[in-house]
């Protein structure tokens, strides 16, 4: 066989192999969607994704690793040991949350602040139960509250101005956990999925019906047992993070007065605004989670001004008007999801 014939034969073989490979890929069945559920951080998680194998074991392993970093209810977690003033170097989970929290604290003038832990504990909404505080106690706790009183060294150690300062990432960690699971799925080549941990959500690609993902916003009616699932509206979304903060689930009454879990780090007291819930859309769920909390602290007018000035986020606020009727405020960008 001369060289020209040999080359032609080789090209024919390569062409046939390429055709077979293309046909094999084309005829390979499309992976089906599957859904994994479970409990984490005292709430439920739900992950729906399109893949040819089940990822639940890997998802739960990643969530367990996350819990070992940022759960203040875990006695051996990094954040718990930092709150005990142990000499410890923070892991990558903690470092990322800390830096993003500091950024958002500065942007919101302290409406979001992870040093609020002692105040949350005193009001009965933290990881330690305190006695109902009086004004003197609040003043004392405000002395050890403030994001500018903590920093992270280049070695990854938390430096506190006062050893009594304690951190709580509860207003941001759940959102970041959603981002962590989303990153795990993406690393495994999964392009279509929804990750939902206690209502904080990241969506990518398309849903099982080959359309946008449909995410509901609950009606913010007092519901401490979380049995009411009536929806205020439904958003159609993809490729974003979304979080909601509200005072209609975690609250209590004392002497006829309602005390909700959102504490203003600047005053030391639970907020008493007409805003009932704040839903935020951002590129990542950690940021959406933190901004949603900050908006609940700010109140409606300040939150509206802030959200309107930020093209990188969209927001929906449900609030009570002067006549006690529920209303909804939407940023211009949010309207396209309705």
XYZ file of C-alpha atoms in Angstrom, residues 18-31:
14
model
C -15.563 10.488 14.853
C -18.961 9.728 13.364
C -19.468 6.781 15.737
C -18.492 8.985 18.725
C -20.928 11.738 17.696
C -23.754 9.251 17.152
C -23.042 7.588 20.501
C -23.221 10.950 22.317
C -26.354 11.941 20.415
C -28.130 8.690 21.223
C -27.042 8.595 24.855
C -30.103 9.076 27.085
C -30.406 12.517 28.717
C -29.807 12.270 32.483
